[in-house]
Amino acid sequence: MNYINCKALELHKILEMLSAKCTVPKAKEAALSIQPKTDLFEVKNEIAKTSCALEQSIRYGTPGFYKVNDISAIAKRAEQGGILSIKELMEVRRVLMQTDVLVKWFDQLENKDIVLGYLFESLFPDTSLLRRLNDAIIDENSLSDDASPELRSIRRKISRSQLSIRESLDKMIKSSEGKKYMQESIVTIRDGRFVIPVKREFKGNVDGLVHDISATGSTLFIEPMSVVEANNDIRILLGQEQDEIHRILTEFSSECGQLKDQLISSYNALCELDVYFSKANLAADMKAMEPEISDDGVIILNKARHPLIDENKVVPVNFSIGTDYNALVITGPNTGGKTVVLKTVGLLTLMTMCGMLIPASDGSRISIYKKVLVDIGDQQSIENDLSTFSSHISTIKHILDEADSDSLVLLDELGSGTDPVEGAALAVSIIDRIKMFRSTLVTTTHYQEIKMYAIDTDGVQNASCQFDVETLKPTYNLVIGFPGKSNAFEISRSLGIDDDIIKHANSLISSENKKFENILDDLEKTRLELEKNNRQAQEYKREAQALKDELETEKERFAKEKADILERAQLEAQEIVRRVQRESQALVDELDQLRKEKEKEGFTQRAIDARHKQKSTMNKLYLEANPVIEQEDDGYVLPRALVKGDRVLVWDTKRNGIVITPPDNKGYCFVQIGVMKSKVEVSKLRLVEKQKPVKTSKSNRASGVSTKGVESRMTRKASTELDIRGYAADDGVYAVDSFIDDAVMSGVGVVTIIHGKGTGILKNAIRAHLKHHPSVKSSRKGLYGEGEDGVTVVELK
């Protein structure tokens, strides 16, 4: 890609922004040297990596990067047997630290199968070496005592020897005699040996070796003979210390040499990762996105922004080319934003080709080109004695030599800088030639001849940058399909030019040009009217959507309230059922008492009264158990009388059920609705289909499973048998109580309850209940031929 073209579109400024985001020096250099790629597969791959880095950064945060220098040469020298310095080992340590940080960041990812995964797999952490380097190195000049046990032992010996010498010399200089010939009461070091400062005139009073003389010559630094041997020992220990340090450095260097390939691989991988995550961070700052990428010459930009212009100062532009037309002519007044649009298209294309996301909205699309050819700005060359026009023509000549079907050509103010008539004719001819190459062309102009050419020529489209004449400010709004006006007269009038001058200038314009300008005025008015209507339509659409959302919210609220009401109704119904059970038990107790008084006078009448009372109480409670609001009668008439097994719709609750008892003389019947039984007025029922009789197979009877549903469960075989197979435990107990009451009233002595074997829950519940039933004398399971464990035979009192 031509460097001059990239610079004209200011790609280098984007790369400088990217480099500033990088931390590793080599990554900074790599960012500045990025070149646009022209292969579609490579571009898509690079974009995918940047998008991956952005996605993972959003989810897990951007991994931290350190300033890590290139250790390739260090690792190679170590492999060849070289001894690394402490400073060089610190560089290796930084690489290991950075590698460890990136590996730990990668380990937290839930899905490690990502596009950048291969780079994380190229990282080779060595926690053992990193820990030992951390323990060993204090700074670039010294190792810590923890570098090795031997080094610690040597330094302890040195410390003890130095302390012993100081104590000996301190006694000497603090003695009464020593104070006379000491220049200062201090112990110092010369040439690595402990000495004391002695006045020159008292040289003979101290037996020792002179190591130094002060600048004035008045002080001699003497090593007393009493500590010479101790100083010699320290020198030996210091030598041993250096030998141990050399050994430690040699050991570390050898280990680094063995890890040369891993260290270099880790360094190169972290540099690449730094670049990709820096691209992601730059994309986040720009609010950029991944465009659709192709190589078919189609560019679609939705709400695109020039990344070098403050987003608060630029209006997002909508741009498209390559579908119905491959050449776009942008017109409009100066400072109207034509060049900004041109640069935005070119720069966003180059950024995409560099593997970077672009500041645009969803649905944007970028085409990849082999060449991006640009002529933008004033390129007057004083050195080469070229005018602005000559410079432009020289550049365009180069573009015409290079352009082909894989080229994006961007020309600013085509044909300007010379006679308008000749310039316009030359511009049209150049556009024709570029069209012949099937290049993608975007150009700006002021010439009406080019506007007319775009209207009359297939594959060429007009576009205009709008300008507000009243405020004398550009709107930067690009409108494709409409040529723009220069608005020179309006701008001049607003700036104070006499109307006479403007009128005279207007009279000099040919009638054809005036007619064309009038057409443009009409087109502009039509376009503005269409935009106004479109805005109103969009407003109506938003209002309709708001109403729809409000209705949906109200519908959800109503459904919730309905559910709450039904829940409360169910709770009340449950309480009523519990009250029914209590009152039924009271009735049973009363019946039991009546049974005991069977022989007494008036028993029959009291029994009849009790049964009427029980039925009256149950009817009242069932009516109370229906808390549903009455529905308005729709005039429905049953086509026939209801019979047991009919499927019906309960009009009040809109729920389906099955009739389990025929209607009584008061117009009520029992309906099974799910697992609940309800007593419902016949007028509230709607017949939905005719119930077909279902036969129960012998195999089902033997297994204790009923296939007749509610009908078979509610049918008794005889007055001495009750079949409750398939019942829930509570429903079964309730049915048994009612059955026994009827049997007692009928004077039956022995009854059989058919409950089946099944899971045993119903059987166990029935037998446990019978043990404490006041009307039961005894109970047993069935014998062979009676049903065995699937039935219970009950003897009544």
PDB file of N, CA and C in Angstrom, residues 745-791:
ATOM      1  N   MET A 745     -75.851 -46.609  57.352  1.00  0.00           N
ATOM      2  CA  MET A 745     -77.259 -46.225  57.238  1.00  0.00           C
ATOM      3  C   MET A 745     -78.100 -47.330  56.593  1.00  0.00           C
ATOM      4  N   SER A 746     -77.448 -48.121  55.710  1.00  0.00           N
ATOM      5  CA  SER A 746     -78.179 -49.186  55.016  1.00  0.00           C
ATOM      6  C   SER A 746     -78.166 -50.482  55.792  1.00  0.00           C
ATOM      7  N   GLY A 747     -77.451 -50.546  56.924  1.00  0.00           N
ATOM      8  CA  GLY A 747     -77.416 -51.737  57.745  1.00  0.00           C
ATOM      9  C   GLY A 747     -76.499 -52.815  57.232  1.00  0.00           C
ATOM     10  N   VAL A 748     -75.554 -52.483  56.336  1.00  0.00           N
ATOM     11  CA  VAL A 748     -74.614 -53.467  55.808  1.00  0.00           C
ATOM     12  C   VAL A 748     -73.570 -53.767  56.864  1.00  0.00           C
ATOM     13  N   GLY A 749     -73.209 -55.037  57.016  1.00  0.00           N
ATOM     14  CA  GLY A 749     -72.253 -55.423  58.062  1.00  0.00           C
ATOM     15  C   GLY A 749     -70.824 -55.529  57.577  1.00  0.00           C
ATOM     16  N   VAL A 750     -70.611 -55.991  56.326  1.00  0.00           N
ATOM     17  CA  VAL A 750     -69.251 -56.173  55.800  1.00  0.00           C
ATOM     18  C   VAL A 750     -69.172 -55.508  54.415  1.00  0.00           C
ATOM     19  N   VAL A 751     -68.122 -54.722  54.195  1.00  0.00           N
ATOM     20  CA  VAL A 751     -67.907 -54.060  52.905  1.00  0.00           C
ATOM     21  C   VAL A 751     -66.478 -54.326  52.443  1.00  0.00           C
ATOM     22  N   THR A 752     -66.286 -54.136  51.121  1.00  0.00           N
ATOM     23  CA  THR A 752     -64.947 -54.332  50.537  1.00  0.00           C
ATOM     24  C   THR A 752     -64.510 -53.033  49.850  1.00  0.00           C
ATOM     25  N   ILE A 753     -63.279 -52.633  50.170  1.00  0.00           N
ATOM     26  CA  ILE A 753     -62.720 -51.409  49.558  1.00  0.00           C
ATOM     27  C   ILE A 753     -61.620 -51.848  48.598  1.00  0.00           C
ATOM     28  N   ILE A 754     -61.803 -51.529  47.305  1.00  0.00           N
ATOM     29  CA  ILE A 754     -60.829 -51.896  46.278  1.00  0.00           C
ATOM     30  C   ILE A 754     -59.905 -50.692  46.058  1.00  0.00           C
ATOM     31  N   HIS A 755     -58.653 -50.785  46.501  1.00  0.00           N
ATOM     32  CA  HIS A 755     -57.708 -49.668  46.379  1.00  0.00           C
ATOM     33  C   HIS A 755     -56.514 -50.019  45.502  1.00  0.00           C
ATOM     34  N   GLY A 756     -56.339 -51.270  45.150  1.00  0.00           N
ATOM     35  CA  GLY A 756     -55.205 -51.673  44.325  1.00  0.00           C
ATOM     36  C   GLY A 756     -53.911 -51.719  45.130  1.00  0.00           C
ATOM     37  N   LYS A 757     -52.862 -52.253  44.498  1.00  0.00           N
ATOM     38  CA  LYS A 757     -51.560 -52.336  45.167  1.00  0.00           C
ATOM     39  C   LYS A 757     -50.725 -51.089  44.859  1.00  0.00           C
ATOM     40  N   GLY A 758     -50.463 -50.833  43.583  1.00  0.00           N
ATOM     41  CA  GLY A 758     -49.756 -49.633  43.177  1.00  0.00           C
ATOM     42  C   GLY A 758     -48.498 -49.368  43.993  1.00  0.00           C
ATOM     43  N   THR A 759     -48.304 -48.101  44.398  1.00  0.00           N
ATOM     44  CA  THR A 759     -47.131 -47.729  45.212  1.00  0.00           C
ATOM     45  C   THR A 759     -47.341 -48.030  46.673  1.00  0.00           C
ATOM     46  N   GLY A 760     -48.590 -48.296  47.067  1.00  0.00           N
ATOM     47  CA  GLY A 760     -48.883 -48.601  48.470  1.00  0.00           C
ATOM     48  C   GLY A 760     -49.296 -47.398  49.280  1.00  0.00           C
ATOM     49  N   ILE A 761     -49.199 -46.194  48.706  1.00  0.00           N
ATOM     50  CA  ILE A 761     -49.533 -44.981  49.464  1.00  0.00           C
ATOM     51  C   ILE A 761     -51.019 -44.951  49.793  1.00  0.00           C
ATOM     52  N   LEU A 762     -51.884 -45.180  48.769  1.00  0.00           N
ATOM     53  CA  LEU A 762     -53.330 -45.160  48.993  1.00  0.00           C
ATOM     54  C   LEU A 762     -53.735 -46.296  49.941  1.00  0.00           C
ATOM     55  N   LYS A 763     -53.194 -47.514  49.717  1.00  0.00           N
ATOM     56  CA  LYS A 763     -53.528 -48.683  50.554  1.00  0.00           C
ATOM     57  C   LYS A 763     -53.190 -48.410  52.022  1.00  0.00           C
ATOM     58  N   ASN A 764     -51.975 -47.900  52.267  1.00  0.00           N
ATOM     59  CA  ASN A 764     -51.538 -47.655  53.648  1.00  0.00           C
ATOM     60  C   ASN A 764     -52.372 -46.572  54.316  1.00  0.00           C
ATOM     61  N   ALA A 765     -52.736 -45.538  53.544  1.00  0.00           N
ATOM     62  CA  ALA A 765     -53.535 -44.443  54.104  1.00  0.00           C
ATOM     63  C   ALA A 765     -54.931 -44.953  54.509  1.00  0.00           C
ATOM     64  N   ILE A 766     -55.551 -45.798  53.648  1.00  0.00           N
ATOM     65  CA  ILE A 766     -56.888 -46.326  53.940  1.00  0.00           C
ATOM     66  C   ILE A 766     -56.852 -47.228  55.171  1.00  0.00           C
ATOM     67  N   ARG A 767     -55.883 -48.132  55.223  1.00  0.00           N
ATOM     68  CA  ARG A 767     -55.837 -49.072  56.350  1.00  0.00           C
ATOM     69  C   ARG A 767     -55.522 -48.366  57.660  1.00  0.00           C
ATOM     70  N   ALA A 768     -54.658 -47.338  57.605  1.00  0.00           N
ATOM     71  CA  ALA A 768     -54.370 -46.582  58.823  1.00  0.00           C
ATOM     72  C   ALA A 768     -55.597 -45.816  59.291  1.00  0.00           C
ATOM     73  N   HIS A 769     -56.377 -45.296  58.354  1.00  0.00           N
ATOM     74  CA  HIS A 769     -57.580 -44.543  58.710  1.00  0.00           C
ATOM     75  C   HIS A 769     -58.657 -45.473  59.301  1.00  0.00           C
ATOM     76  N   LEU A 770     -58.772 -46.686  58.755  1.00  0.00           N
ATOM     77  CA  LEU A 770     -59.803 -47.619  59.225  1.00  0.00           C
ATOM     78  C   LEU A 770     -59.563 -48.075  60.669  1.00  0.00           C
ATOM     79  N   LYS A 771     -58.299 -48.102  61.085  1.00  0.00           N
ATOM     80  CA  LYS A 771     -57.987 -48.553  62.446  1.00  0.00           C
ATOM     81  C   LYS A 771     -58.628 -47.651  63.501  1.00  0.00           C
ATOM     82  N   HIS A 772     -58.834 -46.391  63.136  1.00  0.00           N
ATOM     83  CA  HIS A 772     -59.362 -45.439  64.117  1.00  0.00           C
ATOM     84  C   HIS A 772     -60.768 -44.951  63.764  1.00  0.00           C
ATOM     85  N   HIS A 773     -61.373 -45.579  62.757  1.00  0.00           N
ATOM     86  CA  HIS A 773     -62.707 -45.134  62.332  1.00  0.00           C
ATOM     87  C   HIS A 773     -63.734 -45.597  63.367  1.00  0.00           C
ATOM     88  N   PRO A 774     -64.638 -44.722  63.814  1.00  0.00           N
ATOM     89  CA  PRO A 774     -65.593 -45.085  64.878  1.00  0.00           C
ATOM     90  C   PRO A 774     -66.638 -46.127  64.449  1.00  0.00           C
ATOM     91  N   SER A 775     -66.844 -46.288  63.125  1.00  0.00           N
ATOM     92  CA  SER A 775     -67.876 -47.244  62.669  1.00  0.00           C
ATOM     93  C   SER A 775     -67.282 -48.594  62.273  1.00  0.00           C
ATOM     94  N   VAL A 776     -65.951 -48.733  62.363  1.00  0.00           N
ATOM     95  CA  VAL A 776     -65.283 -49.961  61.917  1.00  0.00           C
ATOM     96  C   VAL A 776     -64.991 -50.854  63.123  1.00  0.00           C
ATOM     97  N   LYS A 777     -65.456 -52.104  63.000  1.00  0.00           N
ATOM     98  CA  LYS A 777     -65.187 -53.081  64.062  1.00  0.00           C
ATOM     99  C   LYS A 777     -63.838 -53.744  63.839  1.00  0.00           C
ATOM    100  N   SER A 778     -63.551 -54.132  62.576  1.00  0.00           N
ATOM    101  CA  SER A 778     -62.269 -54.748  62.239  1.00  0.00           C
ATOM    102  C   SER A 778     -62.067 -54.621  60.733  1.00  0.00           C
ATOM    103  N   SER A 779     -60.796 -54.834  60.307  1.00  0.00           N
ATOM    104  CA  SER A 779     -60.484 -54.789  58.885  1.00  0.00           C
ATOM    105  C   SER A 779     -59.337 -55.745  58.617  1.00  0.00           C
ATOM    106  N   ARG A 780     -59.298 -56.282  57.390  1.00  0.00           N
ATOM    107  CA  ARG A 780     -58.231 -57.203  56.998  1.00  0.00           C
ATOM    108  C   ARG A 780     -58.025 -57.085  55.498  1.00  0.00           C
ATOM    109  N   LYS A 781     -56.836 -57.568  55.037  1.00  0.00           N
ATOM    110  CA  LYS A 781     -56.607 -57.580  53.602  1.00  0.00           C
ATOM    111  C   LYS A 781     -57.344 -58.764  52.983  1.00  0.00           C
ATOM    112  N   GLY A 782     -57.581 -58.690  51.683  1.00  0.00           N
ATOM    113  CA  GLY A 782     -58.355 -59.734  51.016  1.00  0.00           C
ATOM    114  C   GLY A 782     -57.619 -61.054  50.963  1.00  0.00           C
ATOM    115  N   LEU A 783     -58.409 -62.136  50.947  1.00  0.00           N
ATOM    116  CA  LEU A 783     -57.856 -63.481  50.821  1.00  0.00           C
ATOM    117  C   LEU A 783     -57.699 -63.826  49.350  1.00  0.00           C
ATOM    118  N   TYR A 784     -57.126 -65.001  49.124  1.00  0.00           N
ATOM    119  CA  TYR A 784     -56.973 -65.470  47.752  1.00  0.00           C
ATOM    120  C   TYR A 784     -58.360 -65.594  47.111  1.00  0.00           C
ATOM    121  N   GLY A 785     -58.547 -64.986  45.957  1.00  0.00           N
ATOM    122  CA  GLY A 785     -59.843 -64.976  45.301  1.00  0.00           C
ATOM    123  C   GLY A 785     -60.626 -63.714  45.595  1.00  0.00           C
ATOM    124  N   GLU A 786     -60.259 -62.985  46.664  1.00  0.00           N
ATOM    125  CA  GLU A 786     -60.948 -61.726  47.000  1.00  0.00           C
ATOM    126  C   GLU A 786     -60.202 -60.496  46.454  1.00  0.00           C
ATOM    127  N   GLY A 787     -58.976 -60.671  46.010  1.00  0.00           N
ATOM    128  CA  GLY A 787     -58.178 -59.528  45.555  1.00  0.00           C
ATOM    129  C   GLY A 787     -56.894 -59.384  46.328  1.00  0.00           C
ATOM    130  N   GLU A 788     -56.718 -60.236  47.362  1.00  0.00           N
ATOM    131  CA  GLU A 788     -55.495 -60.249  48.177  1.00  0.00           C
ATOM    132  C   GLU A 788     -55.150 -58.838  48.677  1.00  0.00           C
ATOM    133  N   ASP A 789     -53.882 -58.413  48.458  1.00  0.00           N
ATOM    134  CA  ASP A 789     -53.434 -57.134  49.057  1.00  0.00           C
ATOM    135  C   ASP A 789     -53.998 -55.922  48.328  1.00  0.00           C
ATOM    136  N   GLY A 790     -54.733 -56.145  47.224  1.00  0.00           N
ATOM    137  CA  GLY A 790     -55.292 -55.009  46.485  1.00  0.00           C
ATOM    138  C   GLY A 790     -56.627 -54.561  47.036  1.00  0.00           C
ATOM    139  N   VAL A 791     -57.190 -55.291  48.052  1.00  0.00           N
ATOM    140  CA  VAL A 791     -58.466 -54.890  48.636  1.00  0.00           C
ATOM    141  C   VAL A 791     -58.346 -54.959  50.148  1.00  0.00           C
TER     142      VAL A 791
END
